[in-house]
Amino acid sequence: MRDLVLYCKSYKKDFLRLKRLLESIAKFNVDEIPFYISTPSVDRDLLIDLLGGRGYVWISDESIIAANPHAPLGIEKTKSGSLSQQVIKSEFWRLGLCETYVCLDSDCIFIKDFSKSDFISPDGNPYTVIYQNKEYFQLAVDRGFAKAPEQLKAEGDRVKALFGRHGPNYYCPCPPFIWSAAVWRSLEEQFLKPNNMTFWDACTPSHPETLLYLEALLNYRAIPLLPIEQLFRIYYYDWHYFLLRRIGEAPEKLRANYLGLIYQSSWDLSLDYGKSPKSIPSKVLKKIKRFARYLQSYI
């Protein structure tokens, strides 16, 4: 079993983004940390056509799902794509490949050299990305976009209540996530099994996987809590990107404090693979709204 691997669960719409991520890993992965990619089996041939077969180890989503003997057969087909993705990412530990994994999304990009020491402390325990997210919350309020932080705060309250914890809400809403198999195992043994649940039951739109992990760590202490801040600069929305670019932020400057950056695929559609299902009027309206938010960044 390895001490650390990189992992990304992807699907065909994101394969061009995944290719960009793979290229950045090949360029900056100083310690040659193994990189695992999982996709549905049906997408494997397309993955190889677009990315080639080097620089990663492919595994099927189906093998991760099957690694949980308590997961009902075909459970993934009863869930939305985004929810299934959350669960599959969280269940990767069950394959027994590593003690800790850095969970990436396809829209991640490394921008400078990275090594194991960025994710694992000298004593061998993983760091945990955990913070209160106040800077982004305040920025969103200042710019008139308070709805998103309100939703995150409500999520934090709901998941915290599941475990009966009192105190501040903590977050790590965006990748990379440094996830320990020991923490996931503690959630299994001390919360899921006693409540006759699987992670497929626990992870819902109201209880996202990132908060379930953090609450399991805070409550069961399977590993020491060694907190660090966000490893990548995340642009949550287009208005966020436009505003920070307006004040002079650029990839070459981000290297001073971040290992990488993320243009979230929910708003940056430039690398979507395949034909968009949206109508032409819908696309035009989206561009008009985006241009309005761009102009707003000057205010």
mmCIF file of C-alpha atoms in Angstrom:
data_model
loop_
_atom_site.group_PDB
_atom_site.id
_atom_site.type_symbol
_atom_site.label_atom_id
_atom_site.label_comp_id
_atom_site.label_asym_id
_atom_site.label_seq_id
_atom_site.Cartn_x
_atom_site.Cartn_y
_atom_site.Cartn_z
ATOM 1 C CA MET A 1 0.000 0.000 0.000
ATOM 2 C CA ARG A 2 1.328 3.439 -0.935
ATOM 3 C CA ASP A 3 1.426 6.311 1.504
ATOM 4 C CA LEU A 4 0.063 8.812 -1.036
ATOM 5 C CA VAL A 5 -1.498 8.886 -4.507
ATOM 6 C CA LEU A 6 -3.280 11.431 -6.674
ATOM 7 C CA TYR A 7 -6.791 10.577 -7.824
ATOM 8 C CA CYS A 8 -9.378 12.079 -10.160
ATOM 9 C CA LYS A 9 -12.833 10.732 -10.918
ATOM 10 C CA SER A 10 -13.907 12.002 -14.337
ATOM 11 C CA TYR A 11 -16.366 11.475 -17.162
ATOM 12 C CA LYS A 12 -16.351 12.183 -20.867
ATOM 13 C CA LYS A 13 -17.664 15.746 -20.769
ATOM 14 C CA ASP A 14 -14.580 16.698 -18.716
ATOM 15 C CA PHE A 15 -11.945 14.739 -20.648
ATOM 16 C CA LEU A 16 -10.379 17.825 -22.257
ATOM 17 C CA ARG A 17 -10.030 19.401 -18.826
ATOM 18 C CA LEU A 18 -8.622 16.122 -17.549
ATOM 19 C CA LYS A 19 -6.050 16.182 -20.338
ATOM 20 C CA ARG A 20 -4.942 19.640 -19.215
ATOM 21 C CA LEU A 21 -4.673 18.383 -15.613
ATOM 22 C CA LEU A 22 -2.649 15.352 -16.706
ATOM 23 C CA GLU A 23 -0.225 17.589 -18.616
ATOM 24 C CA SER A 24 0.257 19.809 -15.561
ATOM 25 C CA ILE A 25 0.911 16.781 -13.340
ATOM 26 C CA ALA A 26 3.484 15.459 -15.812
ATOM 27 C CA LYS A 27 5.235 18.833 -15.701
ATOM 28 C CA PHE A 28 5.217 19.574 -11.962
ATOM 29 C CA ASN A 29 5.038 16.209 -10.125
ATOM 30 C CA VAL A 30 8.528 16.292 -8.590
ATOM 31 C CA ASP A 31 8.163 13.094 -6.535
ATOM 32 C CA GLU A 32 6.326 11.227 -9.302
ATOM 33 C CA ILE A 33 3.343 10.544 -7.061
ATOM 34 C CA PRO A 34 1.182 7.932 -8.839
ATOM 35 C CA PHE A 35 -1.922 9.342 -10.504
ATOM 36 C CA TYR A 36 -5.135 7.302 -10.692
ATOM 37 C CA ILE A 37 -8.075 8.153 -12.919
ATOM 38 C CA SER A 38 -11.473 6.516 -12.673
ATOM 39 C CA THR A 39 -14.258 6.723 -15.235
ATOM 40 C CA PRO A 40 -17.239 4.605 -16.204
ATOM 41 C CA SER A 41 -15.995 1.528 -18.087
ATOM 42 C CA VAL A 42 -17.886 2.615 -21.175
ATOM 43 C CA ASP A 43 -15.729 5.777 -21.405
ATOM 44 C CA ARG A 44 -12.338 4.067 -21.249
ATOM 45 C CA ASP A 45 -11.687 3.897 -25.005
ATOM 46 C CA LEU A 46 -12.497 7.589 -25.449
ATOM 47 C CA LEU A 47 -10.237 8.433 -22.508
ATOM 48 C CA ILE A 48 -7.296 6.664 -24.155
ATOM 49 C CA ASP A 49 -8.057 8.281 -27.514
ATOM 50 C CA LEU A 50 -7.968 11.773 -26.000
ATOM 51 C CA LEU A 51 -5.312 11.395 -23.285
ATOM 52 C CA GLY A 52 -3.193 8.475 -24.451
ATOM 53 C CA GLY A 53 -2.242 5.723 -22.050
ATOM 54 C CA ARG A 54 0.743 7.214 -20.207
ATOM 55 C CA GLY A 55 1.088 9.133 -16.968
ATOM 56 C CA TYR A 56 -1.828 7.587 -15.097
ATOM 57 C CA VAL A 57 -3.406 4.342 -13.950
ATOM 58 C CA TRP A 58 -7.002 3.816 -15.032
ATOM 59 C CA ILE A 59 -9.576 2.110 -12.845
ATOM 60 C CA SER A 60 -13.294 1.771 -13.401
ATOM 61 C CA ASP A 61 -15.941 3.540 -11.371
ATOM 62 C CA GLU A 62 -17.674 0.183 -11.189
ATOM 63 C CA SER A 63 -14.725 -1.368 -9.327
ATOM 64 C CA ILE A 64 -14.895 1.364 -6.685
ATOM 65 C CA ILE A 65 -18.627 0.893 -6.236
ATOM 66 C CA ALA A 66 -18.189 -2.888 -5.970
ATOM 67 C CA ALA A 67 -15.500 -2.463 -3.282
ATOM 68 C CA ASN A 68 -18.258 -1.661 -0.793
ATOM 69 C CA PRO A 69 -19.981 -4.998 -0.085
ATOM 70 C CA HIS A 70 -22.906 -3.217 1.573
ATOM 71 C CA ALA A 71 -23.733 -0.972 -1.396
ATOM 72 C CA PRO A 72 -26.885 -2.227 -3.167
ATOM 73 C CA LEU A 73 -26.308 -3.434 -6.717
ATOM 74 C CA GLY A 74 -26.989 -0.647 -9.205
ATOM 75 C CA ILE A 75 -27.272 2.023 -6.512
ATOM 76 C CA GLU A 76 -25.399 4.546 -8.692
ATOM 77 C CA LYS A 77 -28.180 4.401 -11.285
ATOM 78 C CA THR A 78 -30.672 5.706 -8.745
ATOM 79 C CA LYS A 79 -28.620 8.832 -7.995
ATOM 80 C CA SER A 80 -27.861 11.981 -9.972
ATOM 81 C CA GLY A 81 -24.542 12.136 -11.807
ATOM 82 C CA SER A 82 -23.127 14.759 -9.455
ATOM 83 C CA LEU A 83 -24.127 12.803 -6.359
ATOM 84 C CA SER A 84 -22.711 9.533 -7.717
ATOM 85 C CA GLN A 85 -19.476 11.380 -8.446
ATOM 86 C CA GLN A 86 -19.261 12.571 -4.837
ATOM 87 C CA VAL A 87 -19.754 9.062 -3.482
ATOM 88 C CA ILE A 88 -17.330 7.368 -5.884
ATOM 89 C CA LYS A 89 -14.605 9.891 -5.029
ATOM 90 C CA SER A 90 -15.196 9.274 -1.339
ATOM 91 C CA GLU A 91 -15.183 5.468 -1.685
ATOM 92 C CA PHE A 92 -11.842 5.286 -3.545
ATOM 93 C CA TRP A 93 -10.129 4.424 -0.246
ATOM 94 C CA ARG A 94 -11.858 1.034 -0.231
ATOM 95 C CA LEU A 95 -9.593 -0.237 -3.009
ATOM 96 C CA GLY A 96 -6.741 -0.386 -0.479
ATOM 97 C CA LEU A 97 -4.264 1.331 -2.795
ATOM 98 C CA CYS A 98 -3.093 4.023 -0.390
ATOM 99 C CA GLU A 99 -3.253 5.459 3.104
ATOM 100 C CA THR A 100 -3.953 8.982 1.825
ATOM 101 C CA TYR A 101 -5.091 10.372 -1.506
ATOM 102 C CA VAL A 102 -5.180 13.828 -3.005
ATOM 103 C CA CYS A 103 -8.588 14.000 -4.643
ATOM 104 C CA LEU A 104 -8.595 16.269 -7.685
ATOM 105 C CA ASP A 105 -11.318 17.398 -10.061
ATOM 106 C CA SER A 106 -10.822 17.488 -13.813
ATOM 107 C CA ASP A 107 -10.824 21.302 -13.825
ATOM 108 C CA CYS A 108 -7.775 21.496 -11.526
ATOM 109 C CA ILE A 109 -4.458 22.739 -12.962
ATOM 110 C CA PHE A 110 -1.078 22.586 -11.222
ATOM 111 C CA ILE A 111 1.011 25.706 -11.855
ATOM 112 C CA LYS A 112 4.253 24.924 -10.008
ATOM 113 C CA ASP A 113 6.338 22.043 -8.665
ATOM 114 C CA PHE A 114 4.706 19.967 -5.956
ATOM 115 C CA SER A 115 5.873 17.029 -3.838
ATOM 116 C CA LYS A 116 4.668 14.723 -1.073
ATOM 117 C CA SER A 117 5.682 17.279 1.536
ATOM 118 C CA ASP A 118 2.891 19.569 0.323
ATOM 119 C CA PHE A 119 0.339 16.980 1.441
ATOM 120 C CA ILE A 120 2.044 14.859 4.127
ATOM 121 C CA SER A 121 3.707 16.237 7.268
ATOM 122 C CA PRO A 122 7.197 15.151 8.402
ATOM 123 C CA ASP A 123 5.617 12.784 10.956
ATOM 124 C CA GLY A 124 3.786 10.950 8.161
ATOM 125 C CA ASN A 125 0.303 12.268 8.892
ATOM 126 C CA PRO A 126 -1.617 14.083 6.150
ATOM 127 C CA TYR A 127 -2.454 17.746 6.331
ATOM 128 C CA THR A 128 -6.118 18.726 6.279
ATOM 129 C CA VAL A 129 -7.440 21.640 4.258
ATOM 130 C CA ILE A 130 -9.900 23.255 6.660
ATOM 131 C CA TYR A 131 -10.978 26.861 7.115
ATOM 132 C CA GLN A 132 -14.043 29.036 7.772
ATOM 133 C CA ASN A 133 -14.129 30.600 4.287
ATOM 134 C CA LYS A 134 -14.809 34.083 5.642
ATOM 135 C CA GLU A 135 -12.842 35.902 2.943
ATOM 136 C CA TYR A 136 -14.965 34.482 0.123
ATOM 137 C CA PHE A 137 -18.192 34.838 2.106
ATOM 138 C CA GLN A 138 -17.526 38.527 2.710
ATOM 139 C CA LEU A 139 -16.486 39.134 -0.896
ATOM 140 C CA ALA A 140 -19.696 37.514 -2.145
ATOM 141 C CA VAL A 141 -21.785 39.696 0.180
ATOM 142 C CA ASP A 142 -19.892 42.831 -0.860
ATOM 143 C CA ARG A 143 -20.531 42.106 -4.546
ATOM 144 C CA GLY A 144 -24.212 41.261 -4.154
ATOM 145 C CA PHE A 145 -23.885 37.469 -4.453
ATOM 146 C CA ALA A 146 -24.817 36.447 -0.907
ATOM 147 C CA LYS A 147 -26.913 33.431 -1.939
ATOM 148 C CA ALA A 148 -23.937 31.067 -2.415
ATOM 149 C CA PRO A 149 -22.378 31.614 1.037
ATOM 150 C CA GLU A 150 -25.823 31.343 2.627
ATOM 151 C CA GLN A 151 -26.204 27.905 1.037
ATOM 152 C CA LEU A 152 -22.752 26.823 2.236
ATOM 153 C CA LYS A 153 -23.507 28.000 5.769
ATOM 154 C CA ALA A 154 -26.786 26.053 5.760
ATOM 155 C CA GLU A 155 -24.945 22.930 4.558
ATOM 156 C CA GLY A 156 -22.413 23.328 7.347
ATOM 157 C CA ASP A 157 -25.154 23.621 9.960
ATOM 158 C CA ARG A 158 -26.962 20.518 8.682
ATOM 159 C CA VAL A 159 -23.901 18.260 8.591
ATOM 160 C CA LYS A 160 -22.632 19.530 11.940
ATOM 161 C CA ALA A 161 -26.029 18.681 13.446
ATOM 162 C CA LEU A 162 -25.758 15.091 12.181
ATOM 163 C CA PHE A 163 -22.794 14.584 14.485
ATOM 164 C CA GLY A 164 -24.086 16.713 17.354
ATOM 165 C CA ARG A 165 -21.107 19.049 17.195
ATOM 166 C CA HIS A 166 -21.379 22.640 18.390
ATOM 167 C CA GLY A 167 -19.115 25.478 17.362
ATOM 168 C CA PRO A 168 -17.967 27.136 14.131
ATOM 169 C CA ASN A 169 -18.616 25.715 10.691
ATOM 170 C CA TYR A 170 -15.533 24.530 8.826
ATOM 171 C CA TYR A 171 -15.183 24.028 5.104
ATOM 172 C CA CYS A 172 -13.096 22.645 2.312
ATOM 173 C CA PRO A 173 -15.596 23.115 -0.515
ATOM 174 C CA CYS A 174 -13.217 22.787 -3.440
ATOM 175 C CA PRO A 175 -10.350 20.465 -4.422
ATOM 176 C CA PRO A 176 -7.700 19.331 -3.980
ATOM 177 C CA PHE A 177 -8.917 17.380 -0.958
ATOM 178 C CA ILE A 178 -6.335 15.514 1.122
ATOM 179 C CA TRP A 179 -8.308 12.508 2.277
ATOM 180 C CA SER A 180 -7.141 9.832 4.704
ATOM 181 C CA ALA A 181 -8.429 6.269 4.490
ATOM 182 C CA ALA A 182 -8.335 6.218 8.296
ATOM 183 C CA VAL A 183 -10.859 9.058 8.486
ATOM 184 C CA TRP A 184 -13.205 7.447 5.977
ATOM 185 C CA ARG A 185 -12.885 4.173 7.891
ATOM 186 C CA SER A 186 -13.756 5.898 11.169
ATOM 187 C CA LEU A 187 -16.877 7.330 9.558
ATOM 188 C CA GLU A 188 -17.815 3.838 8.428
ATOM 189 C CA GLU A 189 -17.255 2.185 11.800
ATOM 190 C CA GLN A 190 -18.498 4.880 14.158
ATOM 191 C CA PHE A 191 -21.343 6.486 12.236
ATOM 192 C CA LEU A 192 -22.550 4.579 9.172
ATOM 193 C CA LYS A 193 -22.634 1.026 10.551
ATOM 194 C CA PRO A 194 -24.250 1.946 13.895
ATOM 195 C CA ASN A 195 -26.966 3.748 11.933
ATOM 196 C CA ASN A 196 -27.368 0.906 9.415
ATOM 197 C CA MET A 197 -26.283 3.191 6.576
ATOM 198 C CA THR A 198 -23.860 3.185 3.660
ATOM 199 C CA PHE A 199 -22.136 6.275 2.331
ATOM 200 C CA TRP A 200 -24.692 6.226 -0.474
ATOM 201 C CA ASP A 201 -27.315 6.927 2.197
ATOM 202 C CA ALA A 202 -25.329 9.562 4.076
ATOM 203 C CA CYS A 203 -24.117 11.626 1.124
ATOM 204 C CA THR A 204 -26.995 13.730 -0.189
ATOM 205 C CA PRO A 205 -27.435 17.180 -1.759
ATOM 206 C CA SER A 206 -27.964 18.452 1.800
ATOM 207 C CA HIS A 207 -24.964 16.570 3.240
ATOM 208 C CA PRO A 208 -22.002 16.831 0.816
ATOM 209 C CA GLU A 209 -19.025 14.526 1.027
ATOM 210 C CA THR A 210 -16.515 17.263 1.880
ATOM 211 C CA LEU A 211 -18.353 18.222 5.064
ATOM 212 C CA LEU A 212 -18.979 14.601 6.048
ATOM 213 C CA TYR A 213 -15.213 13.996 5.892
ATOM 214 C CA LEU A 214 -14.361 17.062 7.979
ATOM 215 C CA GLU A 215 -16.988 16.291 10.607
ATOM 216 C CA ALA A 216 -15.774 12.687 10.829
ATOM 217 C CA LEU A 217 -12.246 13.961 11.420
ATOM 218 C CA LEU A 218 -13.341 16.536 13.996
ATOM 219 C CA ASN A 219 -15.517 14.056 15.881
ATOM 220 C CA TYR A 220 -13.547 10.791 15.723
ATOM 221 C CA ARG A 221 -9.946 12.068 15.436
ATOM 222 C CA ALA A 222 -8.686 9.118 13.384
ATOM 223 C CA ILE A 223 -5.652 11.239 12.486
ATOM 224 C CA PRO A 224 -4.141 14.350 14.078
ATOM 225 C CA LEU A 225 -5.675 17.571 12.771
ATOM 226 C CA LEU A 226 -2.879 19.411 10.947
ATOM 227 C CA PRO A 227 -4.700 22.334 9.302
ATOM 228 C CA ILE A 228 -3.593 24.107 6.149
ATOM 229 C CA GLU A 229 -5.339 26.591 3.885
ATOM 230 C CA GLN A 230 -6.625 26.030 0.356
ATOM 231 C CA LEU A 231 -3.917 24.632 -1.936
ATOM 232 C CA PHE A 232 -5.404 25.958 -5.184
ATOM 233 C CA ARG A 233 -6.899 29.308 -6.082
ATOM 234 C CA ILE A 234 -10.516 28.575 -6.909
ATOM 235 C CA TYR A 235 -12.652 30.865 -9.027
ATOM 236 C CA TYR A 236 -16.103 29.883 -7.774
ATOM 237 C CA TYR A 237 -18.019 31.887 -10.362
ATOM 238 C CA ASP A 238 -17.294 34.052 -13.390
ATOM 239 C CA TRP A 239 -17.877 37.246 -11.380
ATOM 240 C CA HIS A 240 -15.242 36.033 -8.902
ATOM 241 C CA TYR A 241 -12.744 35.458 -11.721
ATOM 242 C CA PHE A 242 -13.459 38.805 -13.414
ATOM 243 C CA LEU A 243 -13.080 40.722 -10.152
ATOM 244 C CA LEU A 244 -9.782 39.139 -9.106
ATOM 245 C CA ARG A 245 -8.337 39.516 -12.600
ATOM 246 C CA ARG A 246 -9.378 43.165 -12.481
ATOM 247 C CA ILE A 247 -7.185 43.765 -9.417
ATOM 248 C CA GLY A 248 -4.176 42.168 -11.084
ATOM 249 C CA GLU A 249 -4.345 38.462 -10.244
ATOM 250 C CA ALA A 250 -2.701 36.137 -12.787
ATOM 251 C CA PRO A 251 -1.343 32.549 -12.801
ATOM 252 C CA GLU A 252 2.280 33.655 -12.582
ATOM 253 C CA LYS A 253 1.500 35.693 -9.446
ATOM 254 C CA LEU A 254 -0.509 32.880 -7.858
ATOM 255 C CA ARG A 255 2.612 30.705 -7.679
ATOM 256 C CA ALA A 256 3.684 32.697 -4.624
ATOM 257 C CA ASN A 257 0.923 31.129 -2.512
ATOM 258 C CA TYR A 258 -0.815 28.358 -4.465
ATOM 259 C CA LEU A 259 0.094 25.049 -6.111
ATOM 260 C CA GLY A 260 -2.573 25.448 -8.767
ATOM 261 C CA LEU A 261 -5.839 26.990 -9.828
ATOM 262 C CA ILE A 262 -9.368 25.987 -10.795
ATOM 263 C CA TYR A 263 -11.666 27.509 -13.376
ATOM 264 C CA GLN A 264 -14.830 25.735 -12.279
ATOM 265 C CA SER A 265 -16.473 23.828 -15.101
ATOM 266 C CA SER A 266 -19.892 25.002 -13.911
ATOM 267 C CA TRP A 267 -19.177 28.413 -15.457
ATOM 268 C CA ASP A 268 -16.092 27.921 -17.677
ATOM 269 C CA LEU A 269 -17.522 25.829 -20.510
ATOM 270 C CA SER A 270 -14.651 26.337 -22.956
ATOM 271 C CA LEU A 271 -13.313 22.778 -22.554
ATOM 272 C CA ASP A 272 -16.597 20.881 -22.509
ATOM 273 C CA TYR A 273 -16.248 17.767 -24.677
ATOM 274 C CA GLY A 274 -19.085 17.080 -27.076
ATOM 275 C CA LYS A 275 -22.044 19.071 -28.293
ATOM 276 C CA SER A 276 -23.867 21.258 -25.792
ATOM 277 C CA PRO A 277 -27.515 20.290 -25.211
ATOM 278 C CA LYS A 278 -28.475 23.938 -24.662
ATOM 279 C CA SER A 279 -30.447 25.840 -27.291
ATOM 280 C CA ILE A 280 -29.021 28.824 -29.169
ATOM 281 C CA PRO A 281 -31.267 31.339 -27.313
ATOM 282 C CA SER A 282 -30.110 29.842 -24.005
ATOM 283 C CA LYS A 283 -26.457 30.216 -25.021
ATOM 284 C CA VAL A 284 -27.000 33.822 -26.133
ATOM 285 C CA LEU A 285 -28.729 34.708 -22.864
ATOM 286 C CA LYS A 286 -25.902 33.112 -20.881
ATOM 287 C CA LYS A 287 -23.299 35.179 -22.765
ATOM 288 C CA ILE A 288 -25.262 38.388 -22.182
ATOM 289 C CA LYS A 289 -25.465 37.700 -18.441
ATOM 290 C CA ARG A 290 -21.760 36.881 -18.305
ATOM 291 C CA PHE A 291 -20.862 40.095 -20.111
ATOM 292 C CA ALA A 292 -22.980 42.018 -17.600
ATOM 293 C CA ARG A 293 -21.048 40.424 -14.732
ATOM 294 C CA TYR A 294 -17.800 41.304 -16.511
ATOM 295 C CA LEU A 295 -18.876 44.948 -16.681
ATOM 296 C CA GLN A 296 -19.888 44.785 -13.021
ATOM 297 C CA SER A 297 -16.293 43.934 -12.084
ATOM 298 C CA TYR A 298 -15.386 47.551 -12.903
ATOM 299 C CA ILE A 299 -17.787 48.900 -10.284
#
